[in-house]
Coordinates of C-alpha atoms and ligand atoms in Angstrom, one line a residue:
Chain G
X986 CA -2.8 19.3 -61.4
X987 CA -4.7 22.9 -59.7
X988 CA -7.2 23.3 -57.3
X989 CA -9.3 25.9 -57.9
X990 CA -11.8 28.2 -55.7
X991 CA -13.0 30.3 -53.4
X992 CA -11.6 30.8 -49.8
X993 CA -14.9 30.9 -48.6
X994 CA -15.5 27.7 -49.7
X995 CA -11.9 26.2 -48.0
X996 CA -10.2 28.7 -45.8
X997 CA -6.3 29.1 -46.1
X998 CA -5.6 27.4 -42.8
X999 CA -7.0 24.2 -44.8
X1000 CA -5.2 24.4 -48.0
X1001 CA -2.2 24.3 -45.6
X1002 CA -3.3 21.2 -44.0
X1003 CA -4.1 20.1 -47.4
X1004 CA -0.6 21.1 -48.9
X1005 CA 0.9 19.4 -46.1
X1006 CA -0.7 16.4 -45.4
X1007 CA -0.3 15.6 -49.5
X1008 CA 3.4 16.7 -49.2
X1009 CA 2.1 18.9 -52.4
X1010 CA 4.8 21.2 -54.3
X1011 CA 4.2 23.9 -56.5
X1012 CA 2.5 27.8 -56.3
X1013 CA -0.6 28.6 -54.4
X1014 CA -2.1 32.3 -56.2
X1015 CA -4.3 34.0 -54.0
X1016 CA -6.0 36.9 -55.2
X1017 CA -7.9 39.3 -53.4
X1018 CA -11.8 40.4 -54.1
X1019 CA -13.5 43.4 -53.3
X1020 CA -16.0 42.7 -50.8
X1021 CA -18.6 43.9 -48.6
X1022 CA -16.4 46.1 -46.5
X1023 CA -14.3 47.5 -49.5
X1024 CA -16.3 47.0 -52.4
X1025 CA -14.0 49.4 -54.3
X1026 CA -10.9 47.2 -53.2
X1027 CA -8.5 46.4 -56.3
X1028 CA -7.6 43.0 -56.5
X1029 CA -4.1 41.5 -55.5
X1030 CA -2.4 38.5 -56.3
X1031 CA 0.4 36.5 -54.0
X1032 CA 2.0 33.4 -54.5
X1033 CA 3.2 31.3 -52.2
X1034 CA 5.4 28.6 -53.0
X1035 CA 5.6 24.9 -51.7
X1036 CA 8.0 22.3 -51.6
X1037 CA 7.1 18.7 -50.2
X1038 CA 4.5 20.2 -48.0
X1039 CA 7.0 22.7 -47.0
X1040 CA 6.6 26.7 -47.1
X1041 CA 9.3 28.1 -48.8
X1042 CA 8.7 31.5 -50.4
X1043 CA 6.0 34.1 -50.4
X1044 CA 5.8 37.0 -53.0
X1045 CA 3.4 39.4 -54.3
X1046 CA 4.9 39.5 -57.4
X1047 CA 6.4 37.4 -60.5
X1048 CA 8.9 39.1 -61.8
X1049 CA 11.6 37.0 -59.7
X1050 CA 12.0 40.3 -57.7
X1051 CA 10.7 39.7 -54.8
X1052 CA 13.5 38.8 -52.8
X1053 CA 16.4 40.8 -53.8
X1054 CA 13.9 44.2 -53.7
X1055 CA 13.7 43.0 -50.0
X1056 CA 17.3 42.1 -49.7
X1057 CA 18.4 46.0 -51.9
X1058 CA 15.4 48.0 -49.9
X1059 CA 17.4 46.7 -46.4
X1060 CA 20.6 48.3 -48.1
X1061 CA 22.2 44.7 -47.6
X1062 CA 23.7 44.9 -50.9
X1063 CA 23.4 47.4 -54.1
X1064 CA 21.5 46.6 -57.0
X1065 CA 24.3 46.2 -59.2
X1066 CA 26.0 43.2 -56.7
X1067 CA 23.0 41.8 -56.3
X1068 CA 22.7 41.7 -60.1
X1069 CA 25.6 40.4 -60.7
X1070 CA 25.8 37.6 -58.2
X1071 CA 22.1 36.6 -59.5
X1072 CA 23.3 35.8 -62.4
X1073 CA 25.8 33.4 -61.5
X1074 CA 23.7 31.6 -59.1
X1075 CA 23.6 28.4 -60.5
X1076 CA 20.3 26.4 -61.4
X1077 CA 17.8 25.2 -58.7
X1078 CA 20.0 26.9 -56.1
X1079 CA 18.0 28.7 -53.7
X1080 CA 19.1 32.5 -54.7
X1081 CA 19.6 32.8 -50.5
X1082 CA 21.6 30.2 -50.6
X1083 CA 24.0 31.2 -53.0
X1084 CA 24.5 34.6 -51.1
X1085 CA 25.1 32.2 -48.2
X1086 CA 27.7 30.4 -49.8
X1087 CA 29.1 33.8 -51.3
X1088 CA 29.6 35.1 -48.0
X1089 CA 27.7 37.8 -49.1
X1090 CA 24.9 37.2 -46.6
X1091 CA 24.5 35.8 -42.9
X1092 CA 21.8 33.2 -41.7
X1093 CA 20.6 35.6 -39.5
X1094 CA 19.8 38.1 -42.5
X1095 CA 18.1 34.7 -44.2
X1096 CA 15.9 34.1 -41.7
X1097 CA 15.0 37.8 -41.3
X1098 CA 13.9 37.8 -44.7
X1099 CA 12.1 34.5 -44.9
X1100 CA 10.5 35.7 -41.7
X1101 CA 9.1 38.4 -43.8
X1102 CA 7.7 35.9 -46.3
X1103 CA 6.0 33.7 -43.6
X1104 CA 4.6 37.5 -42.3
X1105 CA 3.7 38.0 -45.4
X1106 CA 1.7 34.6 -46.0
X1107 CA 0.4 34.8 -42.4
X1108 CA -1.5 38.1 -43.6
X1109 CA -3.3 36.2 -45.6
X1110 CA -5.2 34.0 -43.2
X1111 CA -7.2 37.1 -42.8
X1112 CA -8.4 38.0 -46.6
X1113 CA -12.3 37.6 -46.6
X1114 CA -13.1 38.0 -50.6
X1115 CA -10.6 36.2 -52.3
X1116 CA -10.1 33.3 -55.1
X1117 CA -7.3 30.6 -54.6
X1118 CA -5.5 28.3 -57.5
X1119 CA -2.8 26.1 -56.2
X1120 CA -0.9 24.5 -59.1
X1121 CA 1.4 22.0 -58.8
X1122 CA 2.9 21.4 -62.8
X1123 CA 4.9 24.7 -61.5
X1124 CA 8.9 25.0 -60.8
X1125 CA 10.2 27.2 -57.8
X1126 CA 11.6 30.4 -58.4
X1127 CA 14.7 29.6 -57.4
X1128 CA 14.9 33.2 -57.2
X1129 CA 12.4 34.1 -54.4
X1130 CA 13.9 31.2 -52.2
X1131 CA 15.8 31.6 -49.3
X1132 CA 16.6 28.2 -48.4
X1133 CA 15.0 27.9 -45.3
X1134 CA 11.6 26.2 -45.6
X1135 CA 8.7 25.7 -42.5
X1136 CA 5.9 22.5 -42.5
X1137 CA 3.1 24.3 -44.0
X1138 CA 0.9 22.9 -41.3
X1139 CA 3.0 24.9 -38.6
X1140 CA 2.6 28.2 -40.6
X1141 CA -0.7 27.9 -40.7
X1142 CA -1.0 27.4 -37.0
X1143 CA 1.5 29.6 -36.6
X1144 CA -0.6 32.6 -38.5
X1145 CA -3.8 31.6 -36.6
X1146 CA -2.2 32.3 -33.1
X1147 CA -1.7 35.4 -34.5
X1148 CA -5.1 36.0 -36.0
X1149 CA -7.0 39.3 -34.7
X1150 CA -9.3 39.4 -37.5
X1151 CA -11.1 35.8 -37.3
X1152 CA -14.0 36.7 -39.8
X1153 CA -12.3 34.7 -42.8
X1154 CA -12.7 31.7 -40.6
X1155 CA -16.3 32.1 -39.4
X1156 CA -17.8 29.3 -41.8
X1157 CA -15.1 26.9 -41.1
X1158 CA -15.1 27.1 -37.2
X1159 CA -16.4 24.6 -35.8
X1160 CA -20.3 25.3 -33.7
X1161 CA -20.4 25.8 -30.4
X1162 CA -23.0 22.5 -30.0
X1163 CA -20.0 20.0 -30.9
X1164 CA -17.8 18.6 -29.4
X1165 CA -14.2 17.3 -30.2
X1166 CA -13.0 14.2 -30.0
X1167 CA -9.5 13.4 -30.1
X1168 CA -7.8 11.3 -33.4
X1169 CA -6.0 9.2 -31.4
X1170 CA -2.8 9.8 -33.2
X1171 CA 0.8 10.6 -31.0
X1172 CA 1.2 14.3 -30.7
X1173 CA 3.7 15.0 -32.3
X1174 CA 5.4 18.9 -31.7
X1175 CA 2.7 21.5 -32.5
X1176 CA 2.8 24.9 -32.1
X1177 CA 0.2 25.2 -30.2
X1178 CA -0.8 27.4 -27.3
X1179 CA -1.4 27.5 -23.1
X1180 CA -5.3 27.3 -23.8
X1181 CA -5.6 25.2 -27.0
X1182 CA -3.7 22.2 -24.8
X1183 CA -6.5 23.1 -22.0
X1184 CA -9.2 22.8 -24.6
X1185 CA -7.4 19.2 -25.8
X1186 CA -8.6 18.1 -22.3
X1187 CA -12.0 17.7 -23.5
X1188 CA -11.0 15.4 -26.2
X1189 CA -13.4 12.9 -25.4
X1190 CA -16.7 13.8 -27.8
X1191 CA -18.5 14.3 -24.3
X1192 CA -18.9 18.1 -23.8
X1193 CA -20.0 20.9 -26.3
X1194 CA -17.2 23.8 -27.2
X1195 CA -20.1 26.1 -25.6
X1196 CA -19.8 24.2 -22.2
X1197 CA -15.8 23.7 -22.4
X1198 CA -15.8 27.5 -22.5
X1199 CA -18.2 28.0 -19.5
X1200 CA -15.7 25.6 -17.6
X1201 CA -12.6 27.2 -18.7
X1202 CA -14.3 30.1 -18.3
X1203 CA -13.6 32.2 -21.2
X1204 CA -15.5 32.9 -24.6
X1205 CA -16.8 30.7 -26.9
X1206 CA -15.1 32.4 -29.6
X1207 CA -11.6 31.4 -27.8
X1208 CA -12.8 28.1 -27.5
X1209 CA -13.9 27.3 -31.2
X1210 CA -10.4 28.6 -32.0
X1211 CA -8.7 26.7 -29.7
X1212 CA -10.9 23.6 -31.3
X1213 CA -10.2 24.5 -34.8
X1214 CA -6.3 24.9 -34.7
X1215 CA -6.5 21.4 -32.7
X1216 CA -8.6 19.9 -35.8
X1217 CA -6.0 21.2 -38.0
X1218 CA -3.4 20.0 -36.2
X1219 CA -4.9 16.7 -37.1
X1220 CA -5.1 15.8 -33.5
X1221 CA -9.0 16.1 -33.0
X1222 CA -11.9 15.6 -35.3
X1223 CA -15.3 17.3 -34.4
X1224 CA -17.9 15.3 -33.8
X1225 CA -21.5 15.1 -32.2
X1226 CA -21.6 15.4 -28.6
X1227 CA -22.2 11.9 -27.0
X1228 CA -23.4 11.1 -23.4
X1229 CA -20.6 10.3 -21.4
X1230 CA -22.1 7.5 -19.7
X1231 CA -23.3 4.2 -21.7
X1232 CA -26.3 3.6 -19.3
X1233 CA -28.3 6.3 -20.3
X1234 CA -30.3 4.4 -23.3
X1235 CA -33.2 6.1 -23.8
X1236 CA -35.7 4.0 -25.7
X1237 CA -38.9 5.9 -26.8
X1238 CA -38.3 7.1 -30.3
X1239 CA -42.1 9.2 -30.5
X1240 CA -40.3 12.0 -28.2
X1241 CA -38.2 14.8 -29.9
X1242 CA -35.0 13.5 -28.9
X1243 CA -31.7 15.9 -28.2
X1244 CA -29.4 14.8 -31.0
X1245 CA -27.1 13.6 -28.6
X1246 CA -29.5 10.8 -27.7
X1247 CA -30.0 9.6 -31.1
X1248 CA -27.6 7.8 -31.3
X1249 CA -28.5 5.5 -28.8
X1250 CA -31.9 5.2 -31.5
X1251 CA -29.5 4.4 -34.0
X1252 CA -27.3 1.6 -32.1
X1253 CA -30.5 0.1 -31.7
X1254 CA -31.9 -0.3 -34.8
X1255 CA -29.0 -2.5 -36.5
X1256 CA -30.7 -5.4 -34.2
X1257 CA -34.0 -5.0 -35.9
X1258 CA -32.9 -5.1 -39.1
X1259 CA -33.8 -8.1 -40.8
X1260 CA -30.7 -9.5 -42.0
X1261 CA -29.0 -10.9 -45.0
X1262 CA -28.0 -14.3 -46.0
X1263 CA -24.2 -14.6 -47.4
X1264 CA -25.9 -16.2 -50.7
X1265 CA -27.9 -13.3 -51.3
X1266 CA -25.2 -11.3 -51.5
X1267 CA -23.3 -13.7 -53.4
X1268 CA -26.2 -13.4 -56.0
X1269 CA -26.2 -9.9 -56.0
X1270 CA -23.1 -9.4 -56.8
X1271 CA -23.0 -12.3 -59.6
X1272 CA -25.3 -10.5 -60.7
X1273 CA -23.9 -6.9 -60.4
X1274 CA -20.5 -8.4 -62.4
X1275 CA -22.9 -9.2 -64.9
X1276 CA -24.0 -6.0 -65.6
X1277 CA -20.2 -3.8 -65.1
Chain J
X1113 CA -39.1 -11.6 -50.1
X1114 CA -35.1 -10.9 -49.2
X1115 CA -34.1 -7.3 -49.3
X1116 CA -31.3 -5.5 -48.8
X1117 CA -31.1 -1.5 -48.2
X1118 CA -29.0 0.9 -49.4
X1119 CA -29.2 4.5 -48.4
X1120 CA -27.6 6.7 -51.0
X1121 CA -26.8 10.3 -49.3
X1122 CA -25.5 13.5 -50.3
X1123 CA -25.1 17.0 -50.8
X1124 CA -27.4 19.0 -53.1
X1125 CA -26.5 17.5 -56.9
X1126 CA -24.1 14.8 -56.1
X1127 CA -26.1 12.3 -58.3
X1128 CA -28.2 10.5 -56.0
X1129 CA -31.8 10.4 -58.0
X1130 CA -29.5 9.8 -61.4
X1131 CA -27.4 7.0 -59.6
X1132 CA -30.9 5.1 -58.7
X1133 CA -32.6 5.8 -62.1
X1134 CA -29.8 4.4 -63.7
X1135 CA -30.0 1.0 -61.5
X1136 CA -33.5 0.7 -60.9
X1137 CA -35.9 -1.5 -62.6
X1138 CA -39.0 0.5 -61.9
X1139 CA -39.4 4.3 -62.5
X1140 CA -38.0 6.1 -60.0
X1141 CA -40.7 7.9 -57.9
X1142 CA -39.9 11.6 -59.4
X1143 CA -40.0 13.5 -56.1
X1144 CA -37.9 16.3 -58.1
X1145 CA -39.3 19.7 -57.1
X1146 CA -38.5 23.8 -58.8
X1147 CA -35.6 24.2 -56.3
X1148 CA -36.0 27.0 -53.8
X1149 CA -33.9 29.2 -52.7
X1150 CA -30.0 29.0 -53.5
X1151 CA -30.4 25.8 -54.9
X1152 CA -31.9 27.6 -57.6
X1153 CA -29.0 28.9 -58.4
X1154 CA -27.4 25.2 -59.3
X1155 CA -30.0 23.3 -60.3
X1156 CA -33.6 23.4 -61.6
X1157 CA -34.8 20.5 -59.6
X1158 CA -34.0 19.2 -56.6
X1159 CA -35.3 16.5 -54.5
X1160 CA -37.9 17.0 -52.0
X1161 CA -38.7 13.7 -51.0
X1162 CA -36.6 10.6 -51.0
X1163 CA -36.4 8.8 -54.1
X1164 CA -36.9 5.1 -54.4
X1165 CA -35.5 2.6 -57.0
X1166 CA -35.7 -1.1 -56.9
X1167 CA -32.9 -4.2 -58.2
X1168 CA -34.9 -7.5 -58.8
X1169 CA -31.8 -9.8 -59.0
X1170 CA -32.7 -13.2 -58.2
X1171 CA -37.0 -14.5 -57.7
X1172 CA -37.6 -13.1 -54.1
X1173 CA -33.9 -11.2 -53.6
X1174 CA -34.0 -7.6 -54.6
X1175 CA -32.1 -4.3 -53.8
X1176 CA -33.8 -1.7 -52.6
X1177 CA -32.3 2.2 -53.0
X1178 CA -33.1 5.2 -51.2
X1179 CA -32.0 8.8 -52.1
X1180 CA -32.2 11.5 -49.6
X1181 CA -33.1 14.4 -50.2
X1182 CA -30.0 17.0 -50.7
X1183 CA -32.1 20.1 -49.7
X1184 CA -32.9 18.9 -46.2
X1185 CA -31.2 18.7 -42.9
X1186 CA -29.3 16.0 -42.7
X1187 CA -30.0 14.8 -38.7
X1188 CA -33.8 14.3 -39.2
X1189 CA -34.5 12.4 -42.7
X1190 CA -31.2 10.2 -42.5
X1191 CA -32.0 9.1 -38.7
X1192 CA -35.7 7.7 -40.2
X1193 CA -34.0 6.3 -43.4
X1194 CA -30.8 4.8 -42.0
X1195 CA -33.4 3.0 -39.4
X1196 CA -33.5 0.2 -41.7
X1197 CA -30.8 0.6 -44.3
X1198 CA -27.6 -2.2 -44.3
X1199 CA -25.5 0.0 -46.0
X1200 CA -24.8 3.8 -47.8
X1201 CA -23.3 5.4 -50.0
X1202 CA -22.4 9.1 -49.4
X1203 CA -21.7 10.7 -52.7
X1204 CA -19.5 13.9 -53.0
X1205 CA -19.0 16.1 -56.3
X1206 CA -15.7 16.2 -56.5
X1207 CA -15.9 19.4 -58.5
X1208 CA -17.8 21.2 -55.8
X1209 CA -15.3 21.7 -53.1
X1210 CA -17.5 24.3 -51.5
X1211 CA -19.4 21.1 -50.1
X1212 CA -16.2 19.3 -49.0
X1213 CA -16.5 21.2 -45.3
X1214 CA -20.2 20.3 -45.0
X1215 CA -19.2 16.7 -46.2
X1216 CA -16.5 16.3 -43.7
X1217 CA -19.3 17.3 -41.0
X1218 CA -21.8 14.7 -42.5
X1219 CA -19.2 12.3 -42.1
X1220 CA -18.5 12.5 -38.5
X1221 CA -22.3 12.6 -38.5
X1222 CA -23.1 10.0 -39.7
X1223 CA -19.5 7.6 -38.5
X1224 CA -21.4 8.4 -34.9
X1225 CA -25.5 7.5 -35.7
X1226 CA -24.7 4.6 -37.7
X1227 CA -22.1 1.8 -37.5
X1228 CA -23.1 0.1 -40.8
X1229 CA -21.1 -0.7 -44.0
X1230 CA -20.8 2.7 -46.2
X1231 CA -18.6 3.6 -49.4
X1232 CA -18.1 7.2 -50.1
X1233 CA -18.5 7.3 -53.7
X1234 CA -17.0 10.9 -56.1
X1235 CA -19.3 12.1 -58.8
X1236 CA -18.1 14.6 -61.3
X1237 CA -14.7 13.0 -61.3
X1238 CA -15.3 13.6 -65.2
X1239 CA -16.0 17.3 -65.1
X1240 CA -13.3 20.2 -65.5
X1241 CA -12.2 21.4 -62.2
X1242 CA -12.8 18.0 -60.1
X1243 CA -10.2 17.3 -57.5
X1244 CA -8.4 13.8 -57.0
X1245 CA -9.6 11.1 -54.6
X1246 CA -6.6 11.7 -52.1
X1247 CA -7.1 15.9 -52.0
X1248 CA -10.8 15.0 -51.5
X1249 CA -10.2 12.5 -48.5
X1250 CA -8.1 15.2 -46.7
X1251 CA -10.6 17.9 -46.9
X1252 CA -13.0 15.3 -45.4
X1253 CA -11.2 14.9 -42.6
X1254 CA -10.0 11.3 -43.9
X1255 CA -5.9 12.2 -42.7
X1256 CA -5.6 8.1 -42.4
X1257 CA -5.5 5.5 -46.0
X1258 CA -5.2 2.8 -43.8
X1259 CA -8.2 3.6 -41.7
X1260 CA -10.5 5.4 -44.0
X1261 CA -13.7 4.2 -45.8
X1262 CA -13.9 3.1 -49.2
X1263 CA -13.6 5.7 -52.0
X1264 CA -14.5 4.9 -55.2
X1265 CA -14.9 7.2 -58.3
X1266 CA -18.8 6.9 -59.7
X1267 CA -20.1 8.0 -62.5
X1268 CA -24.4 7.9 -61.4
X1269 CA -24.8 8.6 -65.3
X1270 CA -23.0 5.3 -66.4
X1271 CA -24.5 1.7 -65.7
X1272 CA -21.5 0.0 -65.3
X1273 CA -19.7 2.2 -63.2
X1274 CA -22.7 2.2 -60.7
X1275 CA -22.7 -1.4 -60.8
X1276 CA -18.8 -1.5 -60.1
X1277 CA -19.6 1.0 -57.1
X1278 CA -22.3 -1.5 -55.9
X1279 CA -20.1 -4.6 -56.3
X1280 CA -17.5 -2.5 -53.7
X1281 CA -20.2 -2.2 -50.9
X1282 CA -21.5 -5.5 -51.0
X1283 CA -17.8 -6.0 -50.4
X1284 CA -17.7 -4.0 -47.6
X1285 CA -20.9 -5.7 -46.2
X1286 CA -19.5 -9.1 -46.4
X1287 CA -16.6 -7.6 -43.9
X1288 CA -19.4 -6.6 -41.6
X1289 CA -19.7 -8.8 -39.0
X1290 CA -23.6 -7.9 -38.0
X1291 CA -25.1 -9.6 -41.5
X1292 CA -25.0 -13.1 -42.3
Ligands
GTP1366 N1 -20.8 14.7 -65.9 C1 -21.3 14.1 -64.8 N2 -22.6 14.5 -64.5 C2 -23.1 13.9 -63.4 C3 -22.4 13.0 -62.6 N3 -23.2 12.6 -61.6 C4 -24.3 13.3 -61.7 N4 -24.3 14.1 -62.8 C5 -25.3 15.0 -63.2 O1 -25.5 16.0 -62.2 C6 -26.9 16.4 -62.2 C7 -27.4 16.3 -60.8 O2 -27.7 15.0 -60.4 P1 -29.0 14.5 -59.5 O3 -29.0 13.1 -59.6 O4 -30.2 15.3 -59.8 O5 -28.4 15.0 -58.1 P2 -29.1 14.7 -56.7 O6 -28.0 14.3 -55.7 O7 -30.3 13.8 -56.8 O8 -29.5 16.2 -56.3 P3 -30.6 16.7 -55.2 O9 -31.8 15.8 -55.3 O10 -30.9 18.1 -55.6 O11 -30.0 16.6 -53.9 C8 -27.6 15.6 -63.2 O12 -27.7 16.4 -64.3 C9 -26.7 14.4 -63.4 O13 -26.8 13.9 -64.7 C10 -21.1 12.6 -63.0 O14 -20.4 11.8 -62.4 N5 -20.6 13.2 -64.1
MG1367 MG1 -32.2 14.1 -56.2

């Protein structure tokens, strides 16, 4: 099955969680629009390759190159070696591997060069204009792959500690006037940051992002960064700020009320509402199976 | 007169005026409006007002539907509608992932204002490009199957299947401990 659309519409820090969360395998293309800011921009396409939910390769190209260009340009190996062990590497053996094995290449060299995939993939996180397809009816280049692989979910976070450019993200950070509360679920490791675990504090749904940053005192921008790495982390959920204490019910429902007070509105309404009888809805559906 | 309420919400074209025309006994109240603005750019019509279909299934039991409007903010119009409704259903065109982010936000919304039985029902399952029910439950924010509401597949066009969709939230309103 592919997903198809535009980043706009679901930023790449998603489509990680996405990937990751859905253990998904197969080849995200991203491919770069002209925009605003560079409307004479030519379009690129990268792929970035996914195994179980896992990152394993990221390339800007599909000729199966990508990997032994990086591995030849480093003067690790000539071409013609690195020809000639290619084509001995046997099927759905990671090409990195194989060198591995070979003796041809160390781990540390491996991870150098799938650290330049995972730079690669971070720069990403910051393309504006840009179209995504992630299909999953796709085989792995065995070619591209180095054998190491990183959760998805982890890259992502990874990239967005790095991120200068935050534009990309505007639409899916979350507003200042919420407020996060948190999932409930065990932490488990996340590479998160000094601040993001300060902002975690305020997990309780009580206090807007704008206020957290007035305590913490540092910008709001920081904070809804901080809030949105936590959401993807899966360990928060933004929600509608709520009064912290339960007392507070406010009754009249002619005054414009702050949205945080509606709710109280709301709680109170499900005892006015005339209820139903367990025959009714007996009937209905009776009547509903009639019908499907 | 015994009446149950069912509030159907979502975004801009999700179905929620075809879903109650397709149910209702009585013509729908055509509310539907020259869209403004960039909802132009989807649809001709768009609901402006709420739309209002009604199920006469038994002498004195009926079902009564409301559709919000998809144009509007969602706090205002869904706090007055929701007021009296036992239920909703919050339908999402599963070929529109562009709403998915607003949906997730409705959502939370929504799981805050209202503690009643719901169903999340997908539209457009049918149409090229549509996403699967478990892609679509992550980008709502739904990480948890155990824990999530109901998702069903709907098809607003098709009797049966809104029937089917019906049948599920009755179900889910015979869990709820505040009726009966
Ligand atoms: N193929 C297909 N078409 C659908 C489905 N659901 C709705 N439609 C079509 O989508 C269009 C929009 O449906 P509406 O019922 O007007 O949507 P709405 O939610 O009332 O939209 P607003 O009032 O503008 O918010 C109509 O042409 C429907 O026939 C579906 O599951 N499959
Ligand atoms: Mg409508």
């Amino acid at each position: 099955m592919a997903i198809t659309s535009s980043l706009n519409d679901l930023s790449l820090a998603e489509l990680f969680q996405l990937i990751e969360y859905r253990r998904k395998s197969g080849c995200l293309r991203i491919s770069t629009l002209p925009n605003s800011l560079a409307p004479e921009a030519k379009t690129y396409h990268y792929y970035i390759w996914f195994q179980q939910g896992r990152f394993v390769a990221a390339v800007n190209r599909l000729d199966g190159q990508g990997l032994v260009s990086e591995i030849t340009k480093r003067g690790w190996l000539s071409q013609r070696v690195v020809e000639r062990l290619s084509s001995r590497c046997p099927a759905k053996m990671p090409l990195g591997v194989y060198f591995k094995i070979q003796g041809v290449l160390q781990s540390e060299q491996l991870h150098l060069l799938f650290s330049t995939q995972l730079r690669q993939a971070a720069s990403l996180f910051e393309v504006q204009a840009g179209e995504f397809n992630l299909d999953t009816n796709v085989p792995l280049p065995w070619n591209e792959v180095t054998g190491l692989s990183l959760r998805s979910l982890d890259v992502a976070l990874g990239a967005l500690r790095m991120l200068n450019n935050w534009q990309a993200l505007a639409e899916a950070l979350p507003d200042p006037s919420l407020a996060i509360q948190s999932r409930g679920v065990i932490q488990q490791k996340c590479r998160l940051n000094a601040l993001d675990w300060q902002v975690w504090e305020f997990a309780q749904g009580t206090v807007a992002l704008k206020n957290i940053a007035r305590q913490l005192n540092q910008s709001v921008e920081k904070i809804q960064q901080a809030a949105f790495r936590l959401v993807l982390a899966g360990l928060v959920e933004e929600v509608p700020v709520t009064r912290p204490t339960a007392d507070q019910k406010i009754r009249s429902t002619n005054l414009i009320v702050e949205p945080s007070t509606l709710e109280t509105v709301a709680e109170s309404n499900e005892v006015e509402k005339p209820k139903v009888s367990a025959s009714f809805l007996q009937n209905l559906v009776s009547f509903l199976r009639s019908q499907a | 007169m015994e009446v149950l309420r069912i509030v159907i919400t979502g975004a801009v074209g999700a179905g929620k005026t075809t879903l109650i025309r397709t149910i209702s006994e009585i013509q729908v109240v055509d509310t539907d409006r020259q869209a403004t603005d960039e909802t132009a750019l989807l649809k001709p019509t768009t609901t402006v007002a709420f739309d209002f279909g009604r199920l006469t299934f038994a002498p004195n039991q009926a079902l009564h539907l409301y559709g919000t409007p998809g144009q509007a903010r969602f706090d205002f119009i869904w706090d007055i509608l929701i007021q009296k409704a036992h239920a909703y259903i919050f339908l999402v065109d599963a070929h529109r992932p562009q709403d998915f982010r607003s949906g997730r936000r409705i959502l939370s919304f929504m799981n805050q204002r209202a503690k009643i039985p719901m169903l999340i029902g997908l539209t457009h399952m049918d149409c090229p490009g549509a996403w699967d029910l478990d892609d679509i439950a992550l980008a709502l924010g739904l990480f948890d199957e155990a824990t999530r509401p109901a998702m069903v597949p709907i098809n607003p066009t098709q009797p049966s299947s809104v029937s089917q969709a019906l049948m599920r939230l009755v179900q889910e309103l015979m869990k709820a401990p505040v009726l009966n």
